[in-house]
């Protein structure tokens, strides 16, 4: 069993750390939120009061933070972990951030002799709780193999996307596609409804035709077509519009760096920003359906 430091115990990090404890690892946790630390302590984690304590004798340090600036700060900022990490520790950052920040942190840690992989996840809060996340890892083959030894305690599918930063690129490619599928599915469903079709019947038809996609399979955006999905629960997240908008911003940033053509990704970003401007940022990302249904 490994000694693991875990930083960032929010919606995702909290249940991920719980799964590491359940798997028998010795887990030391750190978060700015005292209540989040207290909750994990009640499950058997050691509470760290400083980042220094997270690093002590750790085989792995895992972080799950909101954005690139938090990851840069916690590792490389003033009094950052870089000052305390042992050379034998492997750092695994699971946050969804820009590839440049992942590469910056990876390079800085490498200068200090510490290994790093980026390992953003797909699968949401439910996947984090169930231990069925997909991890998309960027880093060397050896570090990928080492990281996999504990990622399998939090997830089901572990992919090696390439070098440091490649995990982030693959993740935002996926989320850009997902947002386009969610908007497109909403658009098609509402057009059918406007013409008098039953959305359950139309969903079933498209599920068995060439429009089939993940949103129709397990995350239908139209209320009361499927049970136990955010659209049938007042669009309670789930995966928040604010987070999807963040990922779509990262996707456009990445597209600009390589002059990649992403007109549909840009359009999806505009639609999700519009939802944010309407004060709906905290709703589930399938609430994009309302842009079409609320006329
Ligand atoms: P969250 O806001 O619930 O949790 C972030 C946690 O980090 C909070 O507990 C916060 O207190 C802590 N934190 C922030 N700065 C810190 C610091 N300097 N030191 C210590 N702790 C600090 O966010 P989340 O939903 O858990 O998402 C985390 C990451 O996972 C994001 O990058 C997000 O894009 C990604 N993600 C989220 C989902 C989802 O469905 N929520 C799905 C996939 C990926």
Tab-separated table of C-alpha atoms and ligand atoms in Angstrom:
chain	number	residue	atom	x	y	z
A	1	UNK	CA	0.000	0.000	0.000
A	2	UNK	CA	1.213	3.496	-0.821
A	3	UNK	CA	1.645	6.723	1.126
A	4	UNK	CA	-0.386	9.338	-0.720
A	5	UNK	CA	-0.750	13.093	-0.228
A	6	UNK	CA	-4.041	14.428	-1.651
A	7	UNK	CA	-4.744	18.119	-2.315
A	8	UNK	CA	-8.183	19.473	-3.307
A	9	UNK	CA	-11.098	17.690	-1.677
A	10	UNK	CA	-13.999	19.212	-3.621
A	11	UNK	CA	-16.816	17.534	-5.532
A	12	UNK	CA	-14.352	15.304	-7.361
A	13	UNK	CA	-11.313	15.149	-5.080
A	14	UNK	CA	-13.337	14.260	-1.969
A	15	UNK	CA	-14.766	10.986	-3.287
A	16	UNK	CA	-11.501	10.154	-5.101
A	17	UNK	CA	-9.574	10.444	-1.822
A	18	UNK	CA	-12.261	8.310	-0.120
A	19	UNK	CA	-11.659	5.546	-2.641
A	20	UNK	CA	-7.906	5.620	-1.976
A	21	UNK	CA	-8.591	5.258	1.757
A	22	UNK	CA	-11.019	2.389	1.079
A	23	UNK	CA	-8.345	0.672	-1.016
A	24	UNK	CA	-6.097	0.641	2.066
A	25	UNK	CA	-3.620	3.407	1.221
A	26	UNK	CA	-2.279	5.764	3.866
A	27	UNK	CA	-3.733	9.121	2.756
A	28	UNK	CA	-2.802	12.596	4.026
A	29	UNK	CA	-5.217	15.310	2.879
A	30	UNK	CA	-5.029	19.079	2.433
A	31	UNK	CA	-7.638	21.647	1.370
A	32	UNK	CA	-8.379	25.292	2.105
A	33	UNK	CA	-11.796	24.125	3.323
A	34	UNK	CA	-11.589	22.859	6.909
A	35	UNK	CA	-14.908	21.026	6.602
A	36	UNK	CA	-13.644	19.078	3.557
A	37	UNK	CA	-10.530	18.045	5.515
A	38	UNK	CA	-12.664	17.092	8.548
A	39	UNK	CA	-14.928	14.900	6.388
A	40	UNK	CA	-11.969	12.934	4.998
A	41	UNK	CA	-10.367	12.697	8.444
A	42	UNK	CA	-13.560	11.047	9.697
A	43	UNK	CA	-13.013	8.430	6.984
A	44	UNK	CA	-9.472	7.653	8.152
A	45	UNK	CA	-7.278	10.227	6.384
A	46	UNK	CA	-4.548	12.169	8.168
A	47	UNK	CA	-5.203	15.927	8.117
A	48	UNK	CA	-2.303	18.092	6.940
A	49	UNK	CA	-2.174	21.682	8.105
A	50	UNK	CA	0.441	22.681	5.539
A	51	UNK	CA	1.568	21.584	2.080
A	52	UNK	CA	4.849	20.492	3.676
A	53	UNK	CA	3.016	17.768	5.609
A	54	UNK	CA	1.370	16.491	2.402
A	55	UNK	CA	4.811	15.796	0.956
A	56	UNK	CA	6.321	13.950	3.942
A	57	UNK	CA	7.468	10.458	2.815
A	58	UNK	CA	4.806	10.464	0.088
A	59	UNK	CA	5.080	7.898	-2.706
A	60	UNK	CA	2.490	9.932	-4.626
A	61	UNK	CA	0.997	13.410	-4.395
A	62	UNK	CA	-2.388	13.711	-6.151
A	63	UNK	CA	-4.065	17.075	-6.788
A	64	UNK	CA	-7.615	17.902	-7.924
A	65	UNK	CA	-7.858	21.693	-8.141
A	66	UNK	CA	-10.115	24.103	-10.050
A	67	UNK	CA	-7.826	25.668	-12.687
A	68	UNK	CA	-4.285	26.111	-14.028
A	69	UNK	CA	-3.469	29.069	-11.770
A	70	UNK	CA	-4.215	26.974	-8.658
A	71	UNK	CA	-2.019	24.121	-9.886
A	72	UNK	CA	0.878	26.473	-10.767
A	73	UNK	CA	0.560	28.171	-7.374
A	74	UNK	CA	0.325	25.060	-5.217
A	75	UNK	CA	3.383	23.438	-6.814
A	76	UNK	CA	5.566	26.320	-7.973
A	77	UNK	CA	4.304	29.396	-6.126
A	78	UNK	CA	5.787	30.938	-3.020
A	79	UNK	CA	6.122	28.169	-0.413
A	80	UNK	CA	4.930	25.696	-3.091
A	81	UNK	CA	5.302	21.926	-2.869
A	82	UNK	CA	8.384	22.067	-5.100
A	83	UNK	CA	10.297	23.115	-1.974
A	84	UNK	CA	9.293	20.005	-0.038
A	85	UNK	CA	8.782	17.108	-2.486
A	86	UNK	CA	11.142	14.123	-2.343
A	87	UNK	CA	12.768	12.973	-5.569
A	88	UNK	CA	11.086	9.584	-5.114
A	89	UNK	CA	7.559	11.099	-5.134
A	90	UNK	CA	5.442	10.941	-8.296
A	91	UNK	CA	3.091	13.927	-8.685
A	92	UNK	CA	-0.250	13.197	-10.380
A	93	UNK	CA	-2.342	16.261	-11.210
A	94	UNK	CA	-5.932	15.248	-12.058
A	95	UNK	CA	-7.328	18.796	-12.477
A	96	UNK	CA	-8.619	19.891	-15.892
A	97	UNK	CA	-6.250	22.722	-16.840
A	98	UNK	CA	-4.469	24.128	-19.897
A	99	UNK	CA	-1.727	21.915	-21.314
A	100	UNK	CA	0.776	24.788	-20.989
A	101	UNK	CA	0.318	24.947	-17.204
A	102	UNK	CA	0.746	21.163	-16.975
A	103	UNK	CA	3.967	21.409	-19.022
A	104	UNK	CA	5.213	24.361	-16.956
A	105	UNK	CA	4.690	22.518	-13.660
A	106	UNK	CA	6.128	19.293	-15.119
A	107	UNK	CA	9.274	21.133	-16.301
A	108	UNK	CA	9.782	22.983	-13.017
A	109	UNK	CA	9.380	19.761	-11.001
A	110	UNK	CA	11.752	17.928	-13.381
A	111	UNK	CA	14.410	20.576	-12.613
A	112	UNK	CA	13.979	19.642	-8.945
A	113	UNK	CA	14.265	15.935	-9.854
A	114	UNK	CA	10.571	15.169	-9.251
A	115	UNK	CA	8.407	13.242	-11.750
A	116	UNK	CA	5.013	14.534	-12.877
A	117	UNK	CA	2.052	13.333	-14.945
A	118	UNK	CA	-1.137	15.164	-15.889
A	119	UNK	CA	-4.139	12.862	-15.467
A	120	UNK	CA	-7.429	14.694	-16.049
A	121	UNK	CA	-10.576	12.632	-15.649
A	122	UNK	CA	-13.858	11.973	-17.361
A	123	UNK	CA	-16.878	10.526	-15.587
A	124	UNK	CA	-18.073	13.305	-13.287
A	125	UNK	CA	-19.022	13.252	-9.639
A	126	UNK	CA	-20.898	9.963	-9.983
A	127	UNK	CA	-17.839	8.313	-11.534
A	128	UNK	CA	-15.607	9.731	-8.807
A	129	UNK	CA	-17.882	8.277	-6.111
A	130	UNK	CA	-18.211	4.906	-7.822
A	131	UNK	CA	-14.490	4.645	-8.604
A	132	UNK	CA	-15.234	4.304	-12.320
A	133	UNK	CA	-13.481	7.410	-13.661
A	134	UNK	CA	-11.568	7.447	-16.934
A	135	UNK	CA	-8.036	8.846	-16.460
A	136	UNK	CA	-6.269	10.378	-19.472
A	137	UNK	CA	-2.586	10.514	-18.637
A	138	UNK	CA	0.272	12.567	-20.095
A	139	UNK	CA	3.837	11.686	-19.107
A	140	UNK	CA	6.597	9.150	-19.650
A	141	UNK	CA	5.791	5.449	-20.049
A	142	UNK	CA	7.468	4.643	-16.725
A	143	UNK	CA	5.577	7.360	-14.847
A	144	UNK	CA	2.317	6.288	-16.527
A	145	UNK	CA	2.839	2.718	-15.333
A	146	UNK	CA	3.658	3.882	-11.825
A	147	UNK	CA	0.650	6.241	-11.689
A	148	UNK	CA	-1.645	3.454	-12.947
A	149	UNK	CA	-0.923	1.455	-9.800
A	150	UNK	CA	-3.067	3.865	-7.758
A	151	UNK	CA	-5.309	5.343	-10.486
A	152	UNK	CA	-6.949	1.917	-10.794
A	153	UNK	CA	-8.238	2.410	-7.226
A	154	UNK	CA	-10.178	5.489	-8.419
A	155	UNK	CA	-11.034	4.601	-12.004
A	156	UNK	CA	-11.893	1.920	-14.509
A	157	UNK	CA	-10.137	3.052	-17.694
A	158	UNK	CA	-6.603	4.437	-17.627
A	159	UNK	CA	-5.265	5.789	-20.960
A	160	UNK	CA	-1.764	6.943	-21.867
A	161	UNK	CA	-2.303	9.907	-24.252
A	162	UNK	CA	1.364	10.886	-24.770
A	163	UNK	CA	3.866	13.239	-23.132
A	164	UNK	CA	3.126	15.729	-20.326
A	165	UNK	CA	0.168	17.911	-21.379
A	166	UNK	CA	-1.253	15.296	-23.778
A	167	UNK	CA	-3.783	14.177	-21.151
A	168	UNK	CA	-5.168	17.713	-21.011
A	169	UNK	CA	-5.363	18.031	-24.799
A	170	UNK	CA	-7.229	14.713	-25.132
A	171	UNK	CA	-9.592	15.689	-22.329
A	172	UNK	CA	-10.586	19.026	-23.899
A	173	UNK	CA	-10.970	17.406	-27.346
A	174	UNK	CA	-13.470	15.048	-25.703
A	175	UNK	CA	-15.337	17.785	-23.859
A	176	UNK	CA	-15.497	20.022	-26.918
A	177	UNK	CA	-17.101	17.127	-28.825
A	178	UNK	CA	-19.448	16.400	-25.912
A	179	UNK	CA	-20.674	20.010	-25.789
A	180	UNK	CA	-21.344	19.973	-29.540
A	181	UNK	CA	-23.260	16.685	-29.201
A	182	UNK	CA	-25.283	18.049	-26.276
A	183	UNK	CA	-26.235	21.226	-28.142
A	184	UNK	CA	-26.961	19.329	-31.378
A	185	UNK	CA	-29.090	16.726	-29.628
A	186	UNK	CA	-31.062	19.473	-27.850
A	187	UNK	CA	-31.597	21.287	-31.160
A	188	UNK	CA	-32.867	18.156	-32.921
A	189	UNK	CA	-35.129	17.115	-30.029
A	190	UNK	CA	-36.777	20.540	-29.771
A	191	UNK	CA	-37.376	20.735	-33.525
A	192	UNK	CA	-39.145	17.382	-33.309
A	193	UNK	CA	-41.190	18.544	-30.310
A	194	UNK	CA	-42.150	21.733	-32.186
A	195	UNK	CA	-43.526	19.498	-34.926
A	196	UNK	CA	-45.615	17.550	-32.411
A	197	UNK	CA	-43.334	14.551	-31.841
A	198	UNK	CA	-43.084	12.834	-28.461
A	199	UNK	CA	-39.462	13.360	-27.279
A	200	UNK	CA	-39.345	9.806	-25.881
A	201	UNK	CA	-40.314	8.363	-29.262
A	202	UNK	CA	-37.957	10.696	-31.155
A	203	UNK	CA	-35.091	9.821	-28.761
A	204	UNK	CA	-35.707	6.107	-29.323
A	205	UNK	CA	-35.747	6.615	-33.108
A	206	UNK	CA	-32.472	8.592	-33.106
A	207	UNK	CA	-30.907	6.106	-30.676
A	208	UNK	CA	-31.494	3.413	-33.268
A	209	UNK	CA	-30.523	5.577	-36.240
A	210	UNK	CA	-27.380	7.365	-37.341
A	211	UNK	CA	-27.841	10.241	-34.855
A	212	UNK	CA	-27.088	7.901	-31.960
A	213	UNK	CA	-24.703	9.415	-29.444
A	214	UNK	CA	-23.754	9.336	-25.737
A	215	UNK	CA	-26.169	12.124	-24.726
A	216	UNK	CA	-29.126	10.139	-26.131
A	217	UNK	CA	-27.829	6.928	-24.560
A	218	UNK	CA	-27.344	8.040	-20.964
A	219	UNK	CA	-27.789	11.826	-20.555
A	220	UNK	CA	-30.893	12.947	-22.473
A	221	UNK	CA	-31.206	16.766	-22.168
A	222	UNK	CA	-35.020	16.801	-22.515
A	223	UNK	CA	-36.831	16.509	-19.145
A	224	UNK	CA	-38.632	13.243	-18.346
A	225	UNK	CA	-37.320	11.209	-21.253
A	226	UNK	CA	-34.910	9.326	-18.958
A	227	UNK	CA	-34.946	8.795	-15.217
A	228	UNK	CA	-32.021	9.685	-12.949
A	229	UNK	CA	-30.479	12.267	-15.294
A	230	UNK	CA	-30.057	15.988	-14.474
A	231	UNK	CA	-32.746	17.062	-16.998
A	232	UNK	CA	-35.332	15.064	-15.021
A	233	UNK	CA	-34.060	16.582	-11.760
A	234	UNK	CA	-34.357	20.348	-12.459
A	235	UNK	CA	-30.913	20.262	-14.144
A	236	UNK	CA	-29.135	19.822	-10.818
A	237	UNK	CA	-25.501	18.949	-11.713
A	238	UNK	CA	-23.961	16.643	-12.722
A	239	UNK	CA	-21.397	18.617	-14.626
A	240	UNK	CA	-21.903	22.354	-14.280
A	241	UNK	CA	-22.262	24.777	-17.171
A	242	UNK	CA	-19.471	26.864	-15.585
A	243	UNK	CA	-17.074	23.900	-15.825
A	244	UNK	CA	-18.068	23.128	-19.418
A	245	UNK	CA	-17.579	26.805	-20.320
A	246	UNK	CA	-14.124	26.648	-18.704
A	247	UNK	CA	-13.204	23.567	-20.757
A	248	UNK	CA	-14.479	25.180	-23.960
A	249	UNK	CA	-12.296	28.226	-23.220
A	250	UNK	CA	-9.315	25.873	-22.832
A	251	UNK	CA	-10.272	24.174	-26.123
A	252	UNK	CA	-10.304	27.502	-27.999
A	253	UNK	CA	-6.975	28.448	-26.418
A	254	UNK	CA	-5.501	25.125	-27.584
A	255	UNK	CA	-6.992	25.564	-31.074
A	256	UNK	CA	-5.386	28.989	-31.418
A	257	UNK	CA	-1.956	27.617	-30.515
A	258	UNK	CA	-2.043	25.214	-33.473
A	259	UNK	CA	-4.311	27.253	-35.816
A	260	UNK	CA	-6.774	24.356	-35.731
A	261	UNK	CA	-10.203	25.014	-37.222
A	262	UNK	CA	-12.829	24.593	-34.497
A	263	UNK	CA	-15.902	26.565	-35.648
A	264	UNK	CA	-18.341	24.211	-33.921
A	265	UNK	CA	-16.300	24.328	-30.704
A	266	UNK	CA	-16.357	28.153	-30.876
A	267	UNK	CA	-20.125	28.090	-31.400
A	268	UNK	CA	-20.611	25.704	-28.458
A	269	UNK	CA	-18.474	28.016	-26.284
A	270	UNK	CA	-20.708	30.962	-27.239
A	271	UNK	CA	-23.834	28.988	-26.338
A	272	UNK	CA	-22.444	27.957	-22.952
A	273	UNK	CA	-21.255	31.531	-22.250
A	274	UNK	CA	-24.790	32.706	-23.087
A	275	UNK	CA	-26.156	30.290	-20.469
A	276	UNK	CA	-23.674	31.737	-17.950
A	277	UNK	CA	-24.791	35.274	-18.827
A	278	UNK	CA	-28.358	34.178	-18.095
A	279	UNK	CA	-27.249	33.216	-14.571
A	280	UNK	CA	-27.421	29.469	-15.234
A	281	UNK	CA	-23.742	28.655	-14.700
A	282	UNK	CA	-24.436	26.394	-11.725
A	283	UNK	CA	-26.956	24.241	-13.625
A	284	UNK	CA	-26.024	21.001	-15.337
A	285	UNK	CA	-24.541	21.345	-18.842
A	286	UNK	CA	-27.547	19.520	-20.334
A	287	UNK	CA	-29.619	22.629	-19.451
A	288	UNK	CA	-28.421	23.961	-22.833
A	289	UNK	CA	-31.734	22.358	-23.928
A	290	UNK	CA	-33.490	25.421	-22.431
A	291	UNK	CA	-31.894	27.674	-25.059
A	292	UNK	CA	-34.087	25.855	-27.565
A	293	UNK	CA	-37.166	24.998	-25.496
A	294	UNK	CA	-37.727	28.328	-23.690
A	295	UNK	CA	-38.941	30.531	-26.480
B	1	LIG	P1	-14.402	21.946	-6.570
B	1	LIG	O1	-14.431	23.425	-6.663
B	1	LIG	O2	-15.569	21.220	-5.995
B	1	LIG	O3	-13.105	21.503	-5.700
B	1	LIG	C1	-11.860	22.145	-5.727
B	1	LIG	C2	-11.259	22.034	-4.324
B	1	LIG	O4	-9.942	22.594	-4.366
B	1	LIG	C3	-12.031	22.817	-3.262
B	1	LIG	O5	-12.318	21.971	-2.169
B	1	LIG	C4	-11.076	23.951	-2.883
B	1	LIG	O6	-11.195	24.340	-1.520
B	1	LIG	C5	-9.743	23.311	-3.163
B	1	LIG	N1	-8.661	24.270	-3.355
B	1	LIG	C6	-8.624	25.338	-4.198
B	1	LIG	N2	-7.434	25.970	-4.094
B	1	LIG	C7	-6.705	25.296	-3.179
B	1	LIG	C8	-5.403	25.451	-2.617
B	1	LIG	N3	-4.608	26.444	-3.004
B	1	LIG	N4	-4.986	24.578	-1.700
B	1	LIG	C9	-5.783	23.562	-1.293
B	1	LIG	N5	-7.031	23.351	-1.780
B	1	LIG	C10	-7.487	24.212	-2.701
B	1	LIG	O7	-14.067	21.416	-8.036
B	1	LIG	P2	-14.325	19.938	-8.634
B	1	LIG	O8	-15.683	19.854	-9.215
B	1	LIG	O9	-13.866	18.935	-7.636
B	1	LIG	O10	-13.322	19.971	-9.888
B	1	LIG	C11	-11.928	19.865	-9.731
B	1	LIG	C12	-11.296	19.704	-11.099
B	1	LIG	O11	-11.850	18.560	-11.738
B	1	LIG	C13	-11.561	20.905	-12.034
B	1	LIG	O12	-10.394	21.158	-12.767
B	1	LIG	C14	-12.690	20.400	-12.932
B	1	LIG	O13	-12.684	21.016	-14.206
B	1	LIG	C15	-12.355	18.915	-13.017
B	1	LIG	N6	-13.501	18.041	-13.324
B	1	LIG	C16	-14.698	18.213	-12.671
B	1	LIG	C17	-15.752	17.361	-12.978
B	1	LIG	C18	-17.094	17.520	-12.284
B	1	LIG	O14	-18.067	16.900	-12.730
B	1	LIG	N7	-17.176	18.284	-11.188
B	1	LIG	C19	-15.597	16.353	-13.940
B	1	LIG	C20	-14.357	16.182	-14.549
B	1	LIG	C21	-13.314	17.039	-14.235
